[in-house]
Amino acid sequence: MAIFTNRRKENVEGNFYVDSTCIDCETCMILAPEVFKEDGDASSVYNQPSDEQNKIRALQALVACPTHSIGLVENLPETKQVRESFPILIEDSVYYNGYHSEKSFGAASYFIKRENGNILVDSPRYAAGLAEKIKSLGGVKYIFLTHKDDIADQDKYAEYFGAKRIFHEEDFNRHLPSAEIPIQGQEIFRIDEDVKIIPVPGHTKGHTVLLYRDKFLFTGDHLAYSPVKQHLHAFRNACWYSWEKQIESMKRLAEFNFEWVLPGHGRRYNADYPTMRESIGKCIEWMGKK
Ligand code: SF4
Protein backbone atom coordinates (compact mmCIF):
# COMPACT_ATOMS: atom_id res chain seq x y z
CA MET A 1 0.00 0.00 0.00
CA ALA A 2 1.38 3.41 -0.94
CA ILE A 3 2.22 5.67 1.98
CA PHE A 4 1.32 9.34 1.74
CA THR A 5 4.25 10.50 3.84
CA ASN A 6 6.56 8.75 1.33
CA ARG A 7 4.91 10.58 -1.58
CA ARG A 8 7.44 11.74 -4.20
CA LYS A 9 7.87 15.49 -4.28
CA GLU A 10 7.55 15.44 -8.10
CA ASN A 11 3.81 14.61 -7.90
CA VAL A 12 1.36 17.43 -8.59
CA GLU A 13 -1.14 18.14 -5.84
CA GLY A 14 -4.31 16.05 -5.87
CA ASN A 15 -5.81 12.69 -5.05
CA PHE A 16 -3.43 10.39 -6.98
CA TYR A 17 0.25 10.17 -6.03
CA VAL A 18 3.26 7.86 -6.43
CA ASP A 19 5.42 7.09 -3.43
CA SER A 20 9.15 6.43 -3.15
CA THR A 21 8.84 2.63 -3.58
CA CYS A 22 8.31 2.96 -7.37
CA ILE A 23 10.67 0.70 -9.37
CA ASP A 24 10.13 2.60 -12.64
CA CYS A 25 8.59 -0.37 -14.46
CA GLU A 26 6.61 1.94 -16.81
CA THR A 27 3.29 0.15 -16.31
CA CYS A 28 1.39 3.23 -15.11
CA MET A 29 2.89 5.38 -17.89
CA ILE A 30 1.66 2.87 -20.47
CA LEU A 31 -1.81 2.47 -18.96
CA ALA A 32 -2.46 6.13 -18.13
CA PRO A 33 0.09 8.30 -19.96
CA GLU A 34 -2.04 11.40 -19.42
CA VAL A 35 -1.59 11.04 -15.63
CA PHE A 36 1.82 9.40 -15.01
CA LYS A 37 5.21 10.16 -16.43
CA GLU A 38 8.80 9.33 -15.67
CA ASP A 39 10.50 11.95 -13.56
CA GLY A 40 14.07 11.11 -12.67
CA ASP A 41 14.33 7.37 -12.18
CA ALA A 42 10.72 6.85 -11.07
CA SER A 43 7.16 7.70 -11.99
CA SER A 44 5.10 10.58 -10.69
CA VAL A 45 1.67 12.11 -11.27
CA TYR A 46 2.07 15.11 -13.55
CA ASN A 47 -1.66 15.62 -14.23
CA GLN A 48 -4.49 14.56 -12.00
CA PRO A 49 -7.20 12.70 -14.02
CA SER A 50 -9.34 15.26 -15.77
CA ASP A 51 -12.31 13.07 -16.69
CA GLU A 52 -13.91 9.72 -15.91
CA GLN A 53 -11.90 7.78 -18.51
CA ASN A 54 -8.61 9.20 -17.22
CA LYS A 55 -9.64 8.30 -13.69
CA ILE A 56 -10.47 4.69 -14.63
CA ARG A 57 -7.12 4.30 -16.43
CA ALA A 58 -5.27 5.76 -13.45
CA LEU A 59 -7.09 3.31 -11.18
CA GLN A 60 -6.15 0.44 -13.51
CA ALA A 61 -2.54 1.55 -13.08
CA LEU A 62 -3.02 1.60 -9.30
CA VAL A 63 -4.24 -2.01 -9.37
CA ALA A 64 -1.60 -3.15 -11.88
CA CYS A 65 1.39 -1.50 -10.13
CA PRO A 66 3.74 -4.29 -8.98
CA THR A 67 4.92 -2.45 -5.87
CA HIS A 68 1.66 -0.81 -4.76
CA SER A 69 3.40 2.51 -5.16
CA ILE A 70 0.34 4.43 -6.39
CA GLY A 71 -1.88 5.86 -3.69
CA LEU A 72 -5.03 7.89 -3.20
CA VAL A 73 -5.43 10.64 -0.64
CA GLU A 74 -9.11 9.74 -0.50
CA ASN A 75 -10.48 6.38 -1.59
CA LEU A 76 -12.57 6.28 -4.74
CA PRO A 77 -15.68 4.05 -4.95
CA GLU A 78 -14.70 2.98 -8.50
CA THR A 79 -11.58 1.16 -7.24
CA LYS A 80 -13.47 -2.06 -6.48
CA GLN A 81 -15.07 -2.16 -9.91
CA VAL A 82 -11.69 -1.52 -11.58
CA ARG A 83 -10.08 -4.31 -9.54
CA GLU A 84 -12.77 -6.67 -10.78
CA SER A 85 -12.39 -5.54 -14.40
CA PHE A 86 -9.18 -7.57 -14.89
CA PRO A 87 -8.38 -9.40 -17.07
CA ILE A 88 -9.17 -6.73 -19.65
CA LEU A 89 -9.99 -7.78 -23.21
CA ILE A 90 -7.46 -6.62 -25.82
CA GLU A 91 -8.98 -8.19 -28.94
CA ASP A 92 -10.76 -11.40 -29.95
CA SER A 93 -10.16 -13.71 -27.00
CA VAL A 94 -6.88 -12.25 -25.77
CA TYR A 95 -6.75 -10.43 -22.45
CA TYR A 96 -4.30 -8.34 -20.42
CA ASN A 97 -4.11 -9.52 -16.78
CA GLY A 98 -2.89 -6.41 -14.95
CA TYR A 99 -1.69 -7.30 -11.43
CA HIS A 100 2.00 -7.04 -12.33
CA SER A 101 4.47 -8.67 -9.98
CA GLU A 102 7.70 -7.28 -8.59
CA LYS A 103 9.08 -10.83 -8.91
CA SER A 104 8.80 -10.40 -12.69
CA PHE A 105 10.31 -6.90 -12.57
CA GLY A 106 6.82 -5.57 -13.27
CA ALA A 107 6.32 -7.44 -16.55
CA ALA A 108 2.87 -7.70 -18.17
CA SER A 109 1.11 -11.05 -18.52
CA TYR A 110 -1.77 -12.18 -20.71
CA PHE A 111 -4.59 -14.71 -20.94
CA ILE A 112 -5.81 -16.51 -24.07
CA LYS A 113 -9.27 -18.04 -24.06
CA ARG A 114 -9.47 -20.85 -26.60
CA GLU A 115 -11.53 -23.94 -27.32
CA ASN A 116 -8.69 -26.41 -26.79
CA GLY A 117 -7.57 -25.03 -23.45
CA ASN A 118 -6.91 -21.57 -22.12
CA ILE A 119 -3.36 -20.30 -21.77
CA LEU A 120 -1.82 -17.98 -19.23
CA VAL A 121 1.12 -16.22 -20.87
CA ASP A 122 3.70 -15.38 -18.20
CA SER A 123 2.48 -14.87 -14.69
CA PRO A 124 0.74 -12.01 -12.94
CA ARG A 125 1.11 -11.68 -9.17
CA TYR A 126 -1.26 -13.97 -7.37
CA ALA A 127 -4.57 -12.30 -6.52
CA ALA A 128 -7.55 -14.37 -5.45
CA GLY A 129 -9.97 -12.08 -7.31
CA LEU A 130 -8.04 -12.39 -10.56
CA ALA A 131 -7.80 -16.17 -10.21
CA GLU A 132 -11.58 -16.35 -9.63
CA LYS A 133 -12.23 -14.17 -12.65
CA ILE A 134 -9.99 -16.32 -14.84
CA LYS A 135 -11.77 -19.38 -13.48
CA SER A 136 -15.07 -17.88 -14.61
CA LEU A 137 -13.55 -17.60 -18.11
CA GLY A 138 -12.82 -21.33 -18.15
CA GLY A 139 -9.65 -21.58 -16.06
CA VAL A 140 -6.14 -22.32 -17.31
CA LYS A 141 -4.91 -25.47 -19.03
CA TYR A 142 -1.39 -24.27 -19.84
CA ILE A 143 0.93 -21.68 -18.34
CA PHE A 144 3.38 -20.62 -21.02
CA LEU A 145 6.46 -18.87 -19.65
CA THR A 146 8.51 -16.84 -22.12
CA HIS A 147 11.66 -16.89 -20.00
CA LYS A 148 13.01 -17.12 -16.48
CA ASP A 149 12.56 -13.44 -15.51
CA ASP A 150 8.78 -13.33 -15.86
CA ILE A 151 7.57 -16.34 -13.90
CA ALA A 152 6.27 -14.47 -10.78
CA ASP A 153 3.58 -16.56 -9.04
CA GLN A 154 3.29 -19.26 -11.73
CA ASP A 155 3.48 -21.94 -9.02
CA LYS A 156 0.36 -20.63 -7.27
CA TYR A 157 -1.59 -20.37 -10.52
CA ALA A 158 -0.40 -23.85 -11.60
CA GLU A 159 -1.66 -25.30 -8.33
CA TYR A 160 -4.92 -23.36 -8.36
CA PHE A 161 -5.82 -24.39 -11.91
CA GLY A 162 -3.99 -27.73 -12.13
CA ALA A 163 -2.26 -26.21 -15.17
CA LYS A 164 0.73 -27.58 -17.08
CA ARG A 165 3.70 -25.25 -17.38
CA ILE A 166 5.47 -24.90 -20.71
CA PHE A 167 9.01 -23.65 -20.29
CA HIS A 168 12.32 -23.99 -22.12
CA GLU A 169 14.80 -26.16 -20.23
CA GLU A 170 17.65 -23.70 -20.87
CA ASP A 171 15.88 -21.28 -18.52
CA PHE A 172 15.25 -23.76 -15.72
CA ASN A 173 16.52 -22.22 -12.49
CA ARG A 174 16.10 -22.52 -8.73
CA HIS A 175 12.67 -20.87 -8.87
CA LEU A 176 11.45 -23.22 -11.60
CA PRO A 177 13.80 -26.21 -12.04
CA SER A 178 11.41 -28.25 -14.20
CA ALA A 179 8.12 -28.01 -16.09
CA GLU A 180 5.31 -30.39 -16.97
CA ILE A 181 5.98 -29.61 -20.65
CA PRO A 182 9.66 -28.80 -21.10
CA ILE A 183 10.82 -27.32 -24.40
CA GLN A 184 14.17 -28.39 -25.77
CA GLY A 185 16.33 -27.22 -28.64
CA GLN A 186 15.38 -24.71 -31.33
CA GLU A 187 12.52 -26.44 -33.13
CA ILE A 188 9.09 -24.83 -33.22
CA PHE A 189 6.85 -26.43 -30.62
CA ARG A 190 3.12 -26.64 -31.31
CA ILE A 191 0.19 -27.00 -28.95
CA ASP A 192 -2.54 -27.58 -31.57
CA GLU A 193 -2.63 -25.84 -34.93
CA ASP A 194 -3.28 -22.37 -33.58
CA VAL A 195 -0.37 -22.08 -31.14
CA LYS A 196 3.29 -22.06 -32.09
CA ILE A 197 6.09 -21.62 -29.58
CA ILE A 198 9.24 -20.29 -31.20
CA PRO A 199 12.64 -20.36 -29.46
CA VAL A 200 14.32 -16.94 -29.68
CA PRO A 201 17.57 -17.12 -27.67
CA GLY A 202 19.16 -13.77 -26.94
CA HIS A 203 17.70 -11.98 -23.95
CA THR A 204 18.13 -15.30 -22.15
CA LYS A 205 19.33 -18.60 -23.57
CA GLY A 206 15.95 -20.26 -23.17
CA HIS A 207 13.71 -17.38 -24.27
CA THR A 208 10.71 -18.39 -26.38
CA VAL A 209 7.75 -16.46 -27.83
CA LEU A 210 4.23 -17.67 -28.50
CA LEU A 211 2.36 -17.02 -31.74
CA TYR A 212 -1.40 -17.46 -31.53
CA ARG A 213 -3.49 -17.79 -34.69
CA ASP A 214 -0.79 -16.02 -36.75
CA LYS A 215 -2.07 -12.83 -35.19
CA PHE A 216 -0.93 -12.37 -31.60
CA LEU A 217 2.77 -12.62 -30.78
CA PHE A 218 3.59 -12.75 -27.07
CA THR A 219 7.17 -11.60 -26.86
CA GLY A 220 8.27 -11.49 -23.20
CA ASP A 221 11.48 -9.46 -23.12
CA HIS A 222 12.52 -10.26 -26.68
CA LEU A 223 10.68 -7.54 -28.61
CA ALA A 224 8.56 -4.45 -27.90
CA TYR A 225 7.58 -1.20 -29.57
CA SER A 226 9.56 1.98 -29.04
CA PRO A 227 7.54 5.20 -29.41
CA VAL A 228 10.84 7.12 -29.47
CA LYS A 229 12.36 5.10 -32.33
CA GLN A 230 8.92 4.65 -33.93
CA HIS A 231 9.59 1.00 -34.66
CA LEU A 232 9.91 -2.33 -32.89
CA HIS A 233 13.05 -2.70 -30.82
CA ALA A 234 14.87 -4.91 -28.31
CA PHE A 235 16.47 -4.08 -24.98
CA ARG A 236 20.22 -3.76 -25.61
CA ASN A 237 20.96 -2.90 -21.97
CA ALA A 238 18.95 -5.83 -20.69
CA CYS A 239 20.32 -8.58 -22.92
CA TRP A 240 21.60 -11.22 -20.51
CA TYR A 241 22.74 -13.94 -22.93
CA SER A 242 23.81 -12.80 -26.43
CA TRP A 243 22.94 -9.77 -28.57
CA GLU A 244 24.20 -11.57 -31.70
CA LYS A 245 21.91 -14.52 -30.99
CA GLN A 246 19.06 -12.12 -30.35
CA ILE A 247 19.58 -10.56 -33.80
CA GLU A 248 19.50 -14.05 -35.34
CA SER A 249 16.32 -14.80 -33.41
CA MET A 250 14.78 -11.55 -34.64
CA LYS A 251 15.53 -12.53 -38.25
CA ARG A 252 13.81 -15.86 -37.63
CA LEU A 253 10.79 -14.09 -36.23
CA ALA A 254 10.57 -11.81 -39.26
CA GLU A 255 9.55 -14.87 -41.31
CA PHE A 256 6.24 -15.16 -39.43
CA ASN A 257 3.06 -13.18 -39.84
CA PHE A 258 1.47 -11.40 -36.90
CA GLU A 259 -0.53 -8.26 -36.21
CA TRP A 260 0.05 -7.79 -32.50
CA VAL A 261 3.24 -7.64 -30.47
CA LEU A 262 2.36 -8.14 -26.81
CA PRO A 263 5.49 -7.75 -24.67
CA GLY A 264 6.34 -8.26 -21.02
CA HIS A 265 8.08 -4.91 -20.78
CA GLY A 266 7.56 -1.93 -23.04
CA ARG A 267 4.78 -0.98 -25.42
CA ARG A 268 2.39 -3.14 -27.39
CA TYR A 269 2.19 -2.74 -31.14
CA ASN A 270 -0.68 -3.44 -33.53
CA ALA A 271 -0.29 -3.19 -37.31
CA ASP A 272 -1.16 -5.05 -40.52
CA TYR A 273 1.29 -7.65 -41.86
CA PRO A 274 3.24 -5.35 -44.24
CA THR A 275 3.64 -2.59 -41.63
CA MET A 276 4.69 -5.12 -38.99
CA ARG A 277 7.22 -6.62 -41.40
CA GLU A 278 8.64 -3.18 -42.15
CA SER A 279 8.89 -2.38 -38.44
CA ILE A 280 10.70 -5.60 -37.57
CA GLY A 281 13.03 -4.95 -40.53
CA LYS A 282 13.90 -1.56 -39.01
CA CYS A 283 14.43 -3.26 -35.67
CA ILE A 284 16.92 -5.74 -37.19
CA GLU A 285 18.75 -2.92 -38.96
CA TRP A 286 18.91 -0.90 -35.74
CA MET A 287 20.10 -3.92 -33.74
CA GLY A 288 22.96 -4.45 -36.20
CA LYS A 289 24.25 -0.94 -35.50
CA LYS A 290 24.24 -1.26 -31.71
S1 SF4 B 1 3.45 1.00 -12.11
FE1 SF4 B 1 4.17 1.39 -10.04
S2 SF4 B 1 6.31 0.67 -10.02
FE2 SF4 B 1 5.68 0.84 -12.15
S3 SF4 B 1 6.35 2.89 -12.77
FE3 SF4 B 1 4.24 3.09 -12.09
S4 SF4 B 1 4.33 3.61 -9.91
FE4 SF4 B 1 6.33 2.86 -10.51
CSV table of C-alpha atoms and ligand atoms in Angstrom, one decimal:
chain,number,residue,atom,x,y,z
A,1,MET,CA,0.0,0.0,0.0
A,2,ALA,CA,1.4,3.4,-0.9
A,3,ILE,CA,2.2,5.7,2.0
A,4,PHE,CA,1.3,9.3,1.7
A,5,THR,CA,4.3,10.5,3.8
A,6,ASN,CA,6.6,8.8,1.3
A,7,ARG,CA,4.9,10.6,-1.6
A,8,ARG,CA,7.4,11.7,-4.2
A,9,LYS,CA,7.9,15.5,-4.3
A,10,GLU,CA,7.6,15.4,-8.1
A,11,ASN,CA,3.8,14.6,-7.9
A,12,VAL,CA,1.4,17.4,-8.6
A,13,GLU,CA,-1.1,18.1,-5.8
A,14,GLY,CA,-4.3,16.0,-5.9
A,15,ASN,CA,-5.8,12.7,-5.1
A,16,PHE,CA,-3.4,10.4,-7.0
A,17,TYR,CA,0.2,10.2,-6.0
A,18,VAL,CA,3.3,7.9,-6.4
A,19,ASP,CA,5.4,7.1,-3.4
A,20,SER,CA,9.1,6.4,-3.2
A,21,THR,CA,8.8,2.6,-3.6
A,22,CYS,CA,8.3,3.0,-7.4
A,23,ILE,CA,10.7,0.7,-9.4
A,24,ASP,CA,10.1,2.6,-12.6
A,25,CYS,CA,8.6,-0.4,-14.5
A,26,GLU,CA,6.6,1.9,-16.8
A,27,THR,CA,3.3,0.2,-16.3
A,28,CYS,CA,1.4,3.2,-15.1
A,29,MET,CA,2.9,5.4,-17.9
A,30,ILE,CA,1.7,2.9,-20.5
A,31,LEU,CA,-1.8,2.5,-19.0
A,32,ALA,CA,-2.5,6.1,-18.1
A,33,PRO,CA,0.1,8.3,-20.0
A,34,GLU,CA,-2.0,11.4,-19.4
A,35,VAL,CA,-1.6,11.0,-15.6
A,36,PHE,CA,1.8,9.4,-15.0
A,37,LYS,CA,5.2,10.2,-16.4
A,38,GLU,CA,8.8,9.3,-15.7
A,39,ASP,CA,10.5,11.9,-13.6
A,40,GLY,CA,14.1,11.1,-12.7
A,41,ASP,CA,14.3,7.4,-12.2
A,42,ALA,CA,10.7,6.8,-11.1
A,43,SER,CA,7.2,7.7,-12.0
A,44,SER,CA,5.1,10.6,-10.7
A,45,VAL,CA,1.7,12.1,-11.3
A,46,TYR,CA,2.1,15.1,-13.5
A,47,ASN,CA,-1.7,15.6,-14.2
A,48,GLN,CA,-4.5,14.6,-12.0
A,49,PRO,CA,-7.2,12.7,-14.0
A,50,SER,CA,-9.3,15.3,-15.8
A,51,ASP,CA,-12.3,13.1,-16.7
A,52,GLU,CA,-13.9,9.7,-15.9
A,53,GLN,CA,-11.9,7.8,-18.5
A,54,ASN,CA,-8.6,9.2,-17.2
A,55,LYS,CA,-9.6,8.3,-13.7
A,56,ILE,CA,-10.5,4.7,-14.6
A,57,ARG,CA,-7.1,4.3,-16.4
A,58,ALA,CA,-5.3,5.8,-13.5
A,59,LEU,CA,-7.1,3.3,-11.2
A,60,GLN,CA,-6.2,0.4,-13.5
A,61,ALA,CA,-2.5,1.5,-13.1
A,62,LEU,CA,-3.0,1.6,-9.3
A,63,VAL,CA,-4.2,-2.0,-9.4
A,64,ALA,CA,-1.6,-3.1,-11.9
A,65,CYS,CA,1.4,-1.5,-10.1
A,66,PRO,CA,3.7,-4.3,-9.0
A,67,THR,CA,4.9,-2.5,-5.9
A,68,HIS,CA,1.7,-0.8,-4.8
A,69,SER,CA,3.4,2.5,-5.2
A,70,ILE,CA,0.3,4.4,-6.4
A,71,GLY,CA,-1.9,5.9,-3.7
A,72,LEU,CA,-5.0,7.9,-3.2
A,73,VAL,CA,-5.4,10.6,-0.6
A,74,GLU,CA,-9.1,9.7,-0.5
A,75,ASN,CA,-10.5,6.4,-1.6
A,76,LEU,CA,-12.6,6.3,-4.7
A,77,PRO,CA,-15.7,4.1,-4.9
A,78,GLU,CA,-14.7,3.0,-8.5
A,79,THR,CA,-11.6,1.2,-7.2
A,80,LYS,CA,-13.5,-2.1,-6.5
A,81,GLN,CA,-15.1,-2.2,-9.9
A,82,VAL,CA,-11.7,-1.5,-11.6
A,83,ARG,CA,-10.1,-4.3,-9.5
A,84,GLU,CA,-12.8,-6.7,-10.8
A,85,SER,CA,-12.4,-5.5,-14.4
A,86,PHE,CA,-9.2,-7.6,-14.9
A,87,PRO,CA,-8.4,-9.4,-17.1
A,88,ILE,CA,-9.2,-6.7,-19.7
A,89,LEU,CA,-10.0,-7.8,-23.2
A,90,ILE,CA,-7.5,-6.6,-25.8
A,91,GLU,CA,-9.0,-8.2,-28.9
A,92,ASP,CA,-10.8,-11.4,-30.0
A,93,SER,CA,-10.2,-13.7,-27.0
A,94,VAL,CA,-6.9,-12.3,-25.8
A,95,TYR,CA,-6.8,-10.4,-22.4
A,96,TYR,CA,-4.3,-8.3,-20.4
A,97,ASN,CA,-4.1,-9.5,-16.8
A,98,GLY,CA,-2.9,-6.4,-14.9
A,99,TYR,CA,-1.7,-7.3,-11.4
A,100,HIS,CA,2.0,-7.0,-12.3
A,101,SER,CA,4.5,-8.7,-10.0
A,102,GLU,CA,7.7,-7.3,-8.6
A,103,LYS,CA,9.1,-10.8,-8.9
A,104,SER,CA,8.8,-10.4,-12.7
A,105,PHE,CA,10.3,-6.9,-12.6
A,106,GLY,CA,6.8,-5.6,-13.3
A,107,ALA,CA,6.3,-7.4,-16.6
A,108,ALA,CA,2.9,-7.7,-18.2
A,109,SER,CA,1.1,-11.0,-18.5
A,110,TYR,CA,-1.8,-12.2,-20.7
A,111,PHE,CA,-4.6,-14.7,-20.9
A,112,ILE,CA,-5.8,-16.5,-24.1
A,113,LYS,CA,-9.3,-18.0,-24.1
A,114,ARG,CA,-9.5,-20.8,-26.6
A,115,GLU,CA,-11.5,-23.9,-27.3
A,116,ASN,CA,-8.7,-26.4,-26.8
A,117,GLY,CA,-7.6,-25.0,-23.5
A,118,ASN,CA,-6.9,-21.6,-22.1
A,119,ILE,CA,-3.4,-20.3,-21.8
A,120,LEU,CA,-1.8,-18.0,-19.2
A,121,VAL,CA,1.1,-16.2,-20.9
A,122,ASP,CA,3.7,-15.4,-18.2
A,123,SER,CA,2.5,-14.9,-14.7
A,124,PRO,CA,0.7,-12.0,-12.9
A,125,ARG,CA,1.1,-11.7,-9.2
A,126,TYR,CA,-1.3,-14.0,-7.4
A,127,ALA,CA,-4.6,-12.3,-6.5
A,128,ALA,CA,-7.6,-14.4,-5.5
A,129,GLY,CA,-10.0,-12.1,-7.3
A,130,LEU,CA,-8.0,-12.4,-10.6
A,131,ALA,CA,-7.8,-16.2,-10.2
A,132,GLU,CA,-11.6,-16.4,-9.6
A,133,LYS,CA,-12.2,-14.2,-12.7
A,134,ILE,CA,-10.0,-16.3,-14.8
A,135,LYS,CA,-11.8,-19.4,-13.5
A,136,SER,CA,-15.1,-17.9,-14.6
A,137,LEU,CA,-13.6,-17.6,-18.1
A,138,GLY,CA,-12.8,-21.3,-18.1
A,139,GLY,CA,-9.6,-21.6,-16.1
A,140,VAL,CA,-6.1,-22.3,-17.3
A,141,LYS,CA,-4.9,-25.5,-19.0
A,142,TYR,CA,-1.4,-24.3,-19.8
A,143,ILE,CA,0.9,-21.7,-18.3
A,144,PHE,CA,3.4,-20.6,-21.0
A,145,LEU,CA,6.5,-18.9,-19.6
A,146,THR,CA,8.5,-16.8,-22.1
A,147,HIS,CA,11.7,-16.9,-20.0
A,148,LYS,CA,13.0,-17.1,-16.5
A,149,ASP,CA,12.6,-13.4,-15.5
A,150,ASP,CA,8.8,-13.3,-15.9
A,151,ILE,CA,7.6,-16.3,-13.9
A,152,ALA,CA,6.3,-14.5,-10.8
A,153,ASP,CA,3.6,-16.6,-9.0
A,154,GLN,CA,3.3,-19.3,-11.7
A,155,ASP,CA,3.5,-21.9,-9.0
A,156,LYS,CA,0.4,-20.6,-7.3
A,157,TYR,CA,-1.6,-20.4,-10.5
A,158,ALA,CA,-0.4,-23.8,-11.6
A,159,GLU,CA,-1.7,-25.3,-8.3
A,160,TYR,CA,-4.9,-23.4,-8.4
A,161,PHE,CA,-5.8,-24.4,-11.9
A,162,GLY,CA,-4.0,-27.7,-12.1
A,163,ALA,CA,-2.3,-26.2,-15.2
A,164,LYS,CA,0.7,-27.6,-17.1
A,165,ARG,CA,3.7,-25.2,-17.4
A,166,ILE,CA,5.5,-24.9,-20.7
A,167,PHE,CA,9.0,-23.6,-20.3
A,168,HIS,CA,12.3,-24.0,-22.1
A,169,GLU,CA,14.8,-26.2,-20.2
A,170,GLU,CA,17.6,-23.7,-20.9
A,171,ASP,CA,15.9,-21.3,-18.5
A,172,PHE,CA,15.2,-23.8,-15.7
A,173,ASN,CA,16.5,-22.2,-12.5
A,174,ARG,CA,16.1,-22.5,-8.7
A,175,HIS,CA,12.7,-20.9,-8.9
A,176,LEU,CA,11.5,-23.2,-11.6
A,177,PRO,CA,13.8,-26.2,-12.0
A,178,SER,CA,11.4,-28.3,-14.2
A,179,ALA,CA,8.1,-28.0,-16.1
A,180,GLU,CA,5.3,-30.4,-17.0
A,181,ILE,CA,6.0,-29.6,-20.6
A,182,PRO,CA,9.7,-28.8,-21.1
A,183,ILE,CA,10.8,-27.3,-24.4
A,184,GLN,CA,14.2,-28.4,-25.8
A,185,GLY,CA,16.3,-27.2,-28.6
A,186,GLN,CA,15.4,-24.7,-31.3
A,187,GLU,CA,12.5,-26.4,-33.1
A,188,ILE,CA,9.1,-24.8,-33.2
A,189,PHE,CA,6.9,-26.4,-30.6
A,190,ARG,CA,3.1,-26.6,-31.3
A,191,ILE,CA,0.2,-27.0,-29.0
A,192,ASP,CA,-2.5,-27.6,-31.6
A,193,GLU,CA,-2.6,-25.8,-34.9
A,194,ASP,CA,-3.3,-22.4,-33.6
A,195,VAL,CA,-0.4,-22.1,-31.1
A,196,LYS,CA,3.3,-22.1,-32.1
A,197,ILE,CA,6.1,-21.6,-29.6
A,198,ILE,CA,9.2,-20.3,-31.2
A,199,PRO,CA,12.6,-20.4,-29.5
A,200,VAL,CA,14.3,-16.9,-29.7
A,201,PRO,CA,17.6,-17.1,-27.7
A,202,GLY,CA,19.2,-13.8,-26.9
A,203,HIS,CA,17.7,-12.0,-23.9
A,204,THR,CA,18.1,-15.3,-22.2
A,205,LYS,CA,19.3,-18.6,-23.6
A,206,GLY,CA,16.0,-20.3,-23.2
A,207,HIS,CA,13.7,-17.4,-24.3
A,208,THR,CA,10.7,-18.4,-26.4
A,209,VAL,CA,7.8,-16.5,-27.8
A,210,LEU,CA,4.2,-17.7,-28.5
A,211,LEU,CA,2.4,-17.0,-31.7
A,212,TYR,CA,-1.4,-17.5,-31.5
A,213,ARG,CA,-3.5,-17.8,-34.7
A,214,ASP,CA,-0.8,-16.0,-36.7
A,215,LYS,CA,-2.1,-12.8,-35.2
A,216,PHE,CA,-0.9,-12.4,-31.6
A,217,LEU,CA,2.8,-12.6,-30.8
A,218,PHE,CA,3.6,-12.8,-27.1
A,219,THR,CA,7.2,-11.6,-26.9
A,220,GLY,CA,8.3,-11.5,-23.2
A,221,ASP,CA,11.5,-9.5,-23.1
A,222,HIS,CA,12.5,-10.3,-26.7
A,223,LEU,CA,10.7,-7.5,-28.6
A,224,ALA,CA,8.6,-4.5,-27.9
A,225,TYR,CA,7.6,-1.2,-29.6
A,226,SER,CA,9.6,2.0,-29.0
A,227,PRO,CA,7.5,5.2,-29.4
A,228,VAL,CA,10.8,7.1,-29.5
A,229,LYS,CA,12.4,5.1,-32.3
A,230,GLN,CA,8.9,4.7,-33.9
A,231,HIS,CA,9.6,1.0,-34.7
A,232,LEU,CA,9.9,-2.3,-32.9
A,233,HIS,CA,13.1,-2.7,-30.8
A,234,ALA,CA,14.9,-4.9,-28.3
A,235,PHE,CA,16.5,-4.1,-25.0
A,236,ARG,CA,20.2,-3.8,-25.6
A,237,ASN,CA,21.0,-2.9,-22.0
A,238,ALA,CA,19.0,-5.8,-20.7
A,239,CYS,CA,20.3,-8.6,-22.9
A,240,TRP,CA,21.6,-11.2,-20.5
A,241,TYR,CA,22.7,-13.9,-22.9
A,242,SER,CA,23.8,-12.8,-26.4
A,243,TRP,CA,22.9,-9.8,-28.6
A,244,GLU,CA,24.2,-11.6,-31.7
A,245,LYS,CA,21.9,-14.5,-31.0
A,246,GLN,CA,19.1,-12.1,-30.4
A,247,ILE,CA,19.6,-10.6,-33.8
A,248,GLU,CA,19.5,-14.0,-35.3
A,249,SER,CA,16.3,-14.8,-33.4
A,250,MET,CA,14.8,-11.6,-34.6
A,251,LYS,CA,15.5,-12.5,-38.2
A,252,ARG,CA,13.8,-15.9,-37.6
A,253,LEU,CA,10.8,-14.1,-36.2
A,254,ALA,CA,10.6,-11.8,-39.3
A,255,GLU,CA,9.5,-14.9,-41.3
A,256,PHE,CA,6.2,-15.2,-39.4
A,257,ASN,CA,3.1,-13.2,-39.8
A,258,PHE,CA,1.5,-11.4,-36.9
A,259,GLU,CA,-0.5,-8.3,-36.2
A,260,TRP,CA,0.1,-7.8,-32.5
A,261,VAL,CA,3.2,-7.6,-30.5
A,262,LEU,CA,2.4,-8.1,-26.8
A,263,PRO,CA,5.5,-7.7,-24.7
A,264,GLY,CA,6.3,-8.3,-21.0
A,265,HIS,CA,8.1,-4.9,-20.8
A,266,GLY,CA,7.6,-1.9,-23.0
A,267,ARG,CA,4.8,-1.0,-25.4
A,268,ARG,CA,2.4,-3.1,-27.4
A,269,TYR,CA,2.2,-2.7,-31.1
A,270,ASN,CA,-0.7,-3.4,-33.5
A,271,ALA,CA,-0.3,-3.2,-37.3
A,272,ASP,CA,-1.2,-5.1,-40.5
A,273,TYR,CA,1.3,-7.6,-41.9
A,274,PRO,CA,3.2,-5.3,-44.2
A,275,THR,CA,3.6,-2.6,-41.6
A,276,MET,CA,4.7,-5.1,-39.0
A,277,ARG,CA,7.2,-6.6,-41.4
A,278,GLU,CA,8.6,-3.2,-42.1
A,279,SER,CA,8.9,-2.4,-38.4
A,280,ILE,CA,10.7,-5.6,-37.6
A,281,GLY,CA,13.0,-5.0,-40.5
A,282,LYS,CA,13.9,-1.6,-39.0
A,283,CYS,CA,14.4,-3.3,-35.7
A,284,ILE,CA,16.9,-5.7,-37.2
A,285,GLU,CA,18.7,-2.9,-39.0
A,286,TRP,CA,18.9,-0.9,-35.7
A,287,MET,CA,20.1,-3.9,-33.7
A,288,GLY,CA,23.0,-4.4,-36.2
A,289,LYS,CA,24.2,-0.9,-35.5
A,290,LYS,CA,24.2,-1.3,-31.7
B,1,SF4,S1,3.4,1.0,-12.1
B,1,SF4,FE1,4.2,1.4,-10.0
B,1,SF4,S2,6.3,0.7,-10.0
B,1,SF4,FE2,5.7,0.8,-12.2
B,1,SF4,S3,6.4,2.9,-12.8
B,1,SF4,FE3,4.2,3.1,-12.1
B,1,SF4,S4,4.3,3.6,-9.9
B,1,SF4,FE4,6.3,2.9,-10.5
